[in-house]
Amino acid sequence: MYELFKNLAKWLTSGSQWAGSDGIAHRLAEHLQYSLLATLIAAAIGLPLGLLIGHTGKGAFLAINLASFGRALPTVGLVVLVFLASGLSMWPVYIALVALAVPSVVTNTYAGMTAVDPDVKDAARGQGMRGHQVLFQVELPLALPLIMTGLRLALIQVVATATIAAYVSFGGLGRYVFDGLAQRDLVQVLGGAVLVAVVAIVLDLGLSALQRFLFRHRTAALR
């Protein structure tokens, strides 16, 4: 075990391992590209949907159950299915990652909107605000903490799952996991897994710190 971790540390810190098209730096950039793009697409789909059903109260049952269905989909199975239908491209990976991320965005956005005190919304309408003004000036700001939590969860889930890009012969940190398994190289497999875990933890801590800073700043401004 000691020898395994010694070799893993050597693998992670070797200069040659970080250079070139197969190096860690390049694979990390690919992994972040897949993850961030898929999360942005999921946000573009999930945020309007969550805001709409949270504001109107209509379609909540259908949307939440569809979101739960998307969360229950087997990611690798979805990749293979789309891969067979569309051929060799990144579409299967992006579709699977977006399907994974949308439920967190939709459910947290909806939860944030429904958590807004009805008396606050009634007071806003009593002051003459119209529906869209209540949505963007009252409900959305109050729901923002839960919305951002949903985006954080979605991004971390996507980062952890983006290794599937290597399953259909693309890049990312999953390349080390799948290549290591094929070559029976345990050090490479562990190295890929450790890198994915570190990226997920760093992003989560960074987004958490940003969220605390933004809402502390907003709270201070309101005092």
mmCIF file of C-alpha atoms in Angstrom:
data_model
loop_
_atom_site.group_PDB
_atom_site.id
_atom_site.type_symbol
_atom_site.label_atom_id
_atom_site.label_comp_id
_atom_site.label_asym_id
_atom_site.label_seq_id
_atom_site.Cartn_x
_atom_site.Cartn_y
_atom_site.Cartn_z
ATOM 1 C CA MET A 1 0.000 0.000 0.000
ATOM 2 C CA TYR A 2 2.847 2.356 0.857
ATOM 3 C CA GLU A 3 4.461 1.645 -2.498
ATOM 4 C CA LEU A 4 1.174 2.310 -4.289
ATOM 5 C CA PHE A 5 0.738 5.731 -2.705
ATOM 6 C CA LYS A 6 4.396 6.522 -3.311
ATOM 7 C CA ASN A 7 3.962 5.756 -7.004
ATOM 8 C CA LEU A 8 0.732 7.754 -7.069
ATOM 9 C CA ALA A 9 2.476 10.797 -5.590
ATOM 10 C CA LYS A 10 5.266 10.425 -8.142
ATOM 11 C CA TRP A 11 2.709 10.141 -10.960
ATOM 12 C CA LEU A 12 0.864 13.275 -9.835
ATOM 13 C CA THR A 13 3.979 15.418 -9.354
ATOM 14 C CA SER A 14 5.999 14.339 -12.371
ATOM 15 C CA GLY A 15 6.637 17.247 -14.735
ATOM 16 C CA SER A 16 6.336 15.026 -17.794
ATOM 17 C CA GLN A 17 2.891 13.889 -16.611
ATOM 18 C CA TRP A 18 1.604 17.460 -16.816
ATOM 19 C CA ALA A 19 2.931 18.272 -20.291
ATOM 20 C CA GLY A 20 1.658 17.450 -23.778
ATOM 21 C CA SER A 21 -1.746 16.573 -25.211
ATOM 22 C CA ASP A 22 -2.056 13.617 -22.829
ATOM 23 C CA GLY A 23 -0.817 15.601 -19.826
ATOM 24 C CA ILE A 24 -2.832 16.447 -16.736
ATOM 25 C CA ALA A 25 -3.066 20.153 -17.604
ATOM 26 C CA HIS A 26 -4.620 19.425 -20.996
ATOM 27 C CA ARG A 27 -6.970 16.755 -19.646
ATOM 28 C CA LEU A 28 -8.001 19.090 -16.826
ATOM 29 C CA ALA A 29 -8.846 21.849 -19.321
ATOM 30 C CA GLU A 30 -10.950 19.381 -21.333
ATOM 31 C CA HIS A 31 -12.742 18.185 -18.196
ATOM 32 C CA LEU A 32 -13.570 21.729 -17.115
ATOM 33 C CA GLN A 33 -14.778 22.580 -20.615
ATOM 34 C CA TYR A 34 -17.191 19.644 -20.666
ATOM 35 C CA SER A 35 -18.400 20.358 -17.135
ATOM 36 C CA LEU A 36 -18.877 24.108 -17.413
ATOM 37 C CA LEU A 37 -20.597 23.975 -20.797
ATOM 38 C CA ALA A 38 -22.985 21.228 -19.676
ATOM 39 C CA THR A 39 -23.808 23.159 -16.488
ATOM 40 C CA LEU A 40 -24.457 26.371 -18.436
ATOM 41 C CA ILE A 41 -26.811 24.528 -20.786
ATOM 42 C CA ALA A 42 -28.581 22.937 -17.816
ATOM 43 C CA ALA A 43 -28.924 26.359 -16.170
ATOM 44 C CA ALA A 44 -30.354 27.826 -19.384
ATOM 45 C CA ILE A 45 -32.993 25.069 -19.358
ATOM 46 C CA GLY A 46 -33.624 24.623 -15.645
ATOM 47 C CA LEU A 47 -33.640 28.212 -14.369
ATOM 48 C CA PRO A 48 -36.474 29.534 -16.570
ATOM 49 C CA LEU A 49 -38.480 26.371 -15.929
ATOM 50 C CA GLY A 50 -38.001 26.559 -12.163
ATOM 51 C CA LEU A 51 -38.788 30.286 -12.097
ATOM 52 C CA LEU A 52 -41.913 29.788 -14.195
ATOM 53 C CA ILE A 53 -43.431 27.002 -12.131
ATOM 54 C CA GLY A 54 -42.390 28.662 -8.881
ATOM 55 C CA HIS A 55 -43.947 31.993 -9.880
ATOM 56 C CA THR A 56 -47.172 30.658 -11.392
ATOM 57 C CA GLY A 57 -47.578 27.492 -9.315
ATOM 58 C CA LYS A 58 -48.588 25.673 -12.495
ATOM 59 C CA GLY A 59 -46.924 22.529 -13.789
ATOM 60 C CA ALA A 60 -45.044 21.885 -10.553
ATOM 61 C CA PHE A 61 -46.047 18.219 -10.291
ATOM 62 C CA LEU A 62 -45.055 17.452 -13.880
ATOM 63 C CA ALA A 63 -41.794 19.414 -13.781
ATOM 64 C CA ILE A 64 -40.592 17.990 -10.480
ATOM 65 C CA ASN A 65 -41.410 14.430 -11.506
ATOM 66 C CA LEU A 66 -39.685 14.887 -14.859
ATOM 67 C CA ALA A 67 -36.674 16.274 -12.989
ATOM 68 C CA SER A 68 -36.688 13.223 -10.707
ATOM 69 C CA PHE A 69 -36.910 10.982 -13.751
ATOM 70 C CA GLY A 70 -33.874 12.728 -15.249
ATOM 71 C CA ARG A 71 -31.949 12.174 -12.021
ATOM 72 C CA ALA A 72 -32.779 8.470 -12.094
ATOM 73 C CA LEU A 73 -31.559 7.947 -15.666
ATOM 74 C CA PRO A 74 -28.433 5.750 -15.891
ATOM 75 C CA THR A 75 -25.842 8.171 -17.239
ATOM 76 C CA VAL A 76 -23.669 5.645 -19.050
ATOM 77 C CA GLY A 77 -26.747 3.994 -20.552
ATOM 78 C CA LEU A 78 -27.957 7.350 -21.864
ATOM 79 C CA VAL A 79 -24.532 8.047 -23.361
ATOM 80 C CA VAL A 80 -24.538 4.701 -25.163
ATOM 81 C CA LEU A 81 -28.099 5.208 -26.410
ATOM 82 C CA VAL A 82 -27.409 8.673 -27.853
ATOM 83 C CA PHE A 83 -24.044 7.478 -29.154
ATOM 84 C CA LEU A 84 -25.735 4.714 -31.142
ATOM 85 C CA ALA A 85 -28.254 7.207 -32.518
ATOM 86 C CA SER A 86 -25.896 10.075 -33.362
ATOM 87 C CA GLY A 87 -22.529 8.436 -33.941
ATOM 88 C CA LEU A 88 -19.115 9.469 -32.647
ATOM 89 C CA SER A 89 -19.480 12.984 -31.243
ATOM 90 C CA MET A 90 -19.608 14.834 -27.950
ATOM 91 C CA TRP A 91 -23.418 15.068 -28.128
ATOM 92 C CA PRO A 92 -24.012 11.883 -26.102
ATOM 93 C CA VAL A 93 -21.787 13.178 -23.320
ATOM 94 C CA TYR A 94 -23.343 16.634 -23.198
ATOM 95 C CA ILE A 95 -26.891 15.268 -23.322
ATOM 96 C CA ALA A 96 -26.162 12.900 -20.433
ATOM 97 C CA LEU A 97 -24.469 15.586 -18.337
ATOM 98 C CA VAL A 98 -27.240 18.109 -18.964
ATOM 99 C CA ALA A 99 -29.884 15.500 -18.070
ATOM 100 C CA LEU A 100 -27.984 14.926 -14.820
ATOM 101 C CA ALA A 101 -27.685 18.620 -13.958
ATOM 102 C CA VAL A 102 -31.166 19.918 -14.860
ATOM 103 C CA PRO A 103 -32.999 18.236 -11.920
ATOM 104 C CA SER A 104 -30.865 20.008 -9.294
ATOM 105 C CA VAL A 105 -31.341 23.359 -10.990
ATOM 106 C CA VAL A 106 -35.112 22.952 -11.433
ATOM 107 C CA THR A 107 -35.864 21.607 -7.949
ATOM 108 C CA ASN A 108 -33.734 24.149 -6.086
ATOM 109 C CA THR A 109 -35.068 27.055 -8.145
ATOM 110 C CA TYR A 110 -38.627 25.905 -7.535
ATOM 111 C CA ALA A 111 -37.921 25.384 -3.817
ATOM 112 C CA GLY A 112 -36.396 28.849 -3.555
ATOM 113 C CA MET A 113 -39.401 30.456 -5.231
ATOM 114 C CA THR A 114 -41.959 28.625 -3.091
ATOM 115 C CA ALA A 115 -40.040 29.539 0.073
ATOM 116 C CA VAL A 116 -40.688 33.247 -0.494
ATOM 117 C CA ASP A 117 -43.197 34.519 2.068
ATOM 118 C CA PRO A 118 -46.600 34.998 0.362
ATOM 119 C CA ASP A 119 -47.148 38.148 2.463
ATOM 120 C CA VAL A 120 -44.064 39.701 0.875
ATOM 121 C CA LYS A 121 -45.426 38.976 -2.603
ATOM 122 C CA ASP A 122 -48.847 40.349 -1.664
ATOM 123 C CA ALA A 123 -47.225 43.512 -0.306
ATOM 124 C CA ALA A 124 -45.314 43.955 -3.568
ATOM 125 C CA ARG A 125 -48.522 43.599 -5.575
ATOM 126 C CA GLY A 126 -50.240 46.011 -3.198
ATOM 127 C CA GLN A 127 -47.600 48.601 -4.074
ATOM 128 C CA GLY A 128 -48.572 48.318 -7.725
ATOM 129 C CA MET A 129 -45.942 45.879 -8.959
ATOM 130 C CA ARG A 130 -46.899 43.743 -11.923
ATOM 131 C CA GLY A 131 -46.252 40.007 -12.266
ATOM 132 C CA HIS A 132 -42.836 40.266 -13.911
ATOM 133 C CA GLN A 133 -41.765 42.971 -11.444
ATOM 134 C CA VAL A 134 -42.719 40.770 -8.502
ATOM 135 C CA LEU A 135 -40.799 37.908 -10.083
ATOM 136 C CA PHE A 136 -37.551 39.748 -10.801
ATOM 137 C CA GLN A 137 -37.524 42.341 -8.018
ATOM 138 C CA VAL A 138 -38.948 40.345 -5.121
ATOM 139 C CA GLU A 139 -39.111 36.576 -5.638
ATOM 140 C CA LEU A 140 -35.862 36.045 -7.543
ATOM 141 C CA PRO A 141 -33.607 37.991 -5.121
ATOM 142 C CA LEU A 142 -35.094 36.168 -2.133
ATOM 143 C CA ALA A 143 -34.830 32.770 -3.843
ATOM 144 C CA LEU A 144 -31.260 33.355 -5.027
ATOM 145 C CA PRO A 145 -29.470 31.523 -2.170
ATOM 146 C CA LEU A 146 -31.302 28.262 -2.917
ATOM 147 C CA ILE A 147 -30.908 28.795 -6.667
ATOM 148 C CA MET A 148 -27.151 29.156 -6.292
ATOM 149 C CA THR A 149 -27.059 26.046 -4.121
ATOM 150 C CA GLY A 150 -28.779 24.165 -6.937
ATOM 151 C CA LEU A 151 -26.217 25.420 -9.448
ATOM 152 C CA ARG A 152 -23.412 24.352 -7.112
ATOM 153 C CA LEU A 153 -24.864 20.863 -6.744
ATOM 154 C CA ALA A 154 -25.367 20.589 -10.495
ATOM 155 C CA LEU A 155 -21.791 21.607 -11.270
ATOM 156 C CA ILE A 156 -20.265 19.197 -8.754
ATOM 157 C CA GLN A 157 -22.405 16.323 -10.037
ATOM 158 C CA VAL A 158 -21.366 17.118 -13.596
ATOM 159 C CA VAL A 159 -17.665 17.370 -12.715
ATOM 160 C CA ALA A 160 -17.803 13.988 -10.990
ATOM 161 C CA THR A 161 -19.639 12.398 -13.925
ATOM 162 C CA ALA A 162 -17.784 14.032 -16.839
ATOM 163 C CA THR A 163 -15.361 11.106 -16.788
ATOM 164 C CA ILE A 164 -17.861 9.373 -19.100
ATOM 165 C CA ALA A 165 -16.447 11.446 -21.991
ATOM 166 C CA ALA A 166 -13.572 8.976 -22.061
ATOM 167 C CA TYR A 167 -16.080 6.122 -22.386
ATOM 168 C CA VAL A 168 -16.798 7.250 -25.956
ATOM 169 C CA SER A 169 -13.147 7.975 -26.771
ATOM 170 C CA PHE A 170 -13.003 11.661 -25.826
ATOM 171 C CA GLY A 171 -10.772 13.414 -23.297
ATOM 172 C CA GLY A 172 -11.019 14.778 -19.794
ATOM 173 C CA LEU A 173 -9.682 13.316 -16.581
ATOM 174 C CA GLY A 174 -11.713 10.177 -17.168
ATOM 175 C CA ARG A 175 -9.161 9.277 -19.821
ATOM 176 C CA TYR A 176 -6.775 8.201 -17.038
ATOM 177 C CA VAL A 177 -9.449 6.045 -15.403
ATOM 178 C CA PHE A 178 -10.500 4.199 -18.556
ATOM 179 C CA ASP A 179 -6.974 3.910 -19.989
ATOM 180 C CA GLY A 180 -5.679 2.748 -16.625
ATOM 181 C CA LEU A 181 -8.341 0.069 -16.408
ATOM 182 C CA ALA A 182 -7.564 -1.104 -19.943
ATOM 183 C CA GLN A 183 -3.841 -1.226 -19.195
ATOM 184 C CA ARG A 184 -4.306 -2.601 -15.671
ATOM 185 C CA ASP A 185 -2.417 0.422 -14.391
ATOM 186 C CA LEU A 186 -3.796 0.982 -10.890
ATOM 187 C CA VAL A 187 -1.677 4.091 -10.321
ATOM 188 C CA GLN A 188 -3.148 5.791 -13.382
ATOM 189 C CA VAL A 189 -6.697 4.829 -12.348
ATOM 190 C CA LEU A 190 -6.182 6.211 -8.845
ATOM 191 C CA GLY A 191 -4.514 9.305 -10.247
ATOM 192 C CA GLY A 192 -7.516 10.079 -12.445
ATOM 193 C CA ALA A 193 -9.947 9.451 -9.586
ATOM 194 C CA VAL A 194 -7.966 11.673 -7.206
ATOM 195 C CA LEU A 195 -7.804 14.491 -9.760
ATOM 196 C CA VAL A 196 -11.564 14.383 -10.352
ATOM 197 C CA ALA A 197 -12.230 14.410 -6.607
ATOM 198 C CA VAL A 198 -9.835 17.325 -6.045
ATOM 199 C CA VAL A 199 -11.401 19.359 -8.869
ATOM 200 C CA ALA A 200 -14.906 18.735 -7.477
ATOM 201 C CA ILE A 201 -13.854 19.707 -3.934
ATOM 202 C CA VAL A 202 -11.995 22.839 -5.062
ATOM 203 C CA LEU A 203 -14.929 24.014 -7.183
ATOM 204 C CA ASP A 204 -17.391 23.333 -4.378
ATOM 205 C CA LEU A 205 -15.296 25.237 -1.834
ATOM 206 C CA GLY A 206 -14.737 28.089 -4.271
ATOM 207 C CA LEU A 207 -18.424 28.440 -5.138
ATOM 208 C CA SER A 208 -19.386 28.123 -1.482
ATOM 209 C CA ALA A 209 -16.973 30.918 -0.548
ATOM 210 C CA LEU A 210 -18.274 33.077 -3.410
ATOM 211 C CA GLN A 211 -21.859 32.470 -2.323
ATOM 212 C CA ARG A 212 -21.089 33.442 1.292
ATOM 213 C CA PHE A 213 -19.246 36.577 0.139
ATOM 214 C CA LEU A 214 -22.038 37.707 -2.190
ATOM 215 C CA PHE A 215 -24.820 37.233 0.329
ATOM 216 C CA ARG A 216 -22.813 38.698 3.197
ATOM 217 C CA HIS A 217 -22.181 41.726 0.986
ATOM 218 C CA ARG A 218 -25.866 41.948 0.055
ATOM 219 C CA THR A 219 -26.972 41.624 3.692
ATOM 220 C CA ALA A 220 -24.548 44.360 4.727
ATOM 221 C CA ALA A 221 -25.855 46.621 1.956
ATOM 222 C CA LEU A 222 -29.455 46.150 3.114
ATOM 223 C CA ARG A 223 -28.695 47.205 6.692
#
